Every structure is written in C-alpha cells, then in structure tokens.
Amino acid sequence: MGVCNEAKELMELVAKQAQKVRNEIDPTDERAMDGFL
C-alpha cells in the first residue's frame, strides 16, 4: 500500500508541475508550444 500511495503522490506532483508549466506558457506563442511538444 505504501508504494501505491507514493506513486499517487508522485502523479499528483507531476500533474501540478505540468499545470504550472502550461499556465506559464503564453497560449498565443506557437513557437513555445512547438518546443514544448
């Protein structure tokens, strides 16, 4: 169970970081999106 909880916390952390990155990128900047993808 400990491993499952750690994996869940890791996934939540990654999701939060990904959301932060998306918020920092200007959605109108296509060059940034091309580099990100």
mmCIF file of C-alpha atoms in Angstrom:
data_model
loop_
_atom_site.group_PDB
_atom_site.id
_atom_site.type_symbol
_atom_site.label_atom_id
_atom_site.label_comp_id
_atom_site.label_asym_id
_atom_site.label_seq_id
_atom_site.Cartn_x
_atom_site.Cartn_y
_atom_site.Cartn_z
ATOM 1 C CA MET A 1 0.000 0.000 0.000
ATOM 2 C CA GLY A 2 2.890 2.343 0.721
ATOM 3 C CA VAL A 3 4.145 2.068 -2.831
ATOM 4 C CA CYS A 4 0.683 2.860 -4.215
ATOM 5 C CA ASN A 5 0.414 5.958 -2.031
ATOM 6 C CA GLU A 6 3.875 7.147 -3.072
ATOM 7 C CA ALA A 7 3.019 6.623 -6.742
ATOM 8 C CA LYS A 8 -0.231 8.553 -6.306
ATOM 9 C CA GLU A 9 1.583 11.444 -4.632
ATOM 10 C CA LEU A 10 4.186 11.456 -7.400
ATOM 11 C CA MET A 11 1.496 11.575 -10.084
ATOM 12 C CA GLU A 12 -0.231 14.460 -8.301
ATOM 13 C CA LEU A 13 3.066 16.348 -8.061
ATOM 14 C CA VAL A 14 3.781 15.819 -11.757
ATOM 15 C CA ALA A 15 0.261 16.959 -12.651
ATOM 16 C CA LYS A 16 0.662 20.130 -10.582
ATOM 17 C CA GLN A 17 4.016 20.898 -12.201
ATOM 18 C CA ALA A 18 2.601 20.288 -15.680
ATOM 19 C CA GLN A 19 -0.316 22.624 -14.956
ATOM 20 C CA LYS A 20 2.117 25.272 -13.692
ATOM 21 C CA VAL A 21 4.152 24.993 -16.892
ATOM 22 C CA ARG A 22 1.032 25.300 -19.050
ATOM 23 C CA ASN A 23 -0.037 28.394 -17.111
ATOM 24 C CA GLU A 24 3.396 29.990 -17.567
ATOM 25 C CA ILE A 25 3.392 29.443 -21.342
ATOM 26 C CA ASP A 26 1.587 32.075 -23.379
ATOM 27 C CA PRO A 27 -1.029 30.096 -25.322
ATOM 28 C CA THR A 28 -0.645 32.521 -28.234
ATOM 29 C CA ASP A 29 3.070 31.755 -28.515
ATOM 30 C CA GLU A 30 3.018 28.898 -31.008
ATOM 31 C CA ARG A 31 6.818 28.674 -31.042
ATOM 32 C CA ALA A 32 6.847 27.920 -27.312
ATOM 33 C CA MET A 33 4.186 25.251 -27.750
ATOM 34 C CA ASP A 34 6.100 23.659 -30.640
ATOM 35 C CA GLY A 35 9.207 23.500 -28.460
ATOM 36 C CA PHE A 36 7.225 22.151 -25.503
ATOM 37 C CA LEU A 37 5.614 19.387 -27.556
#
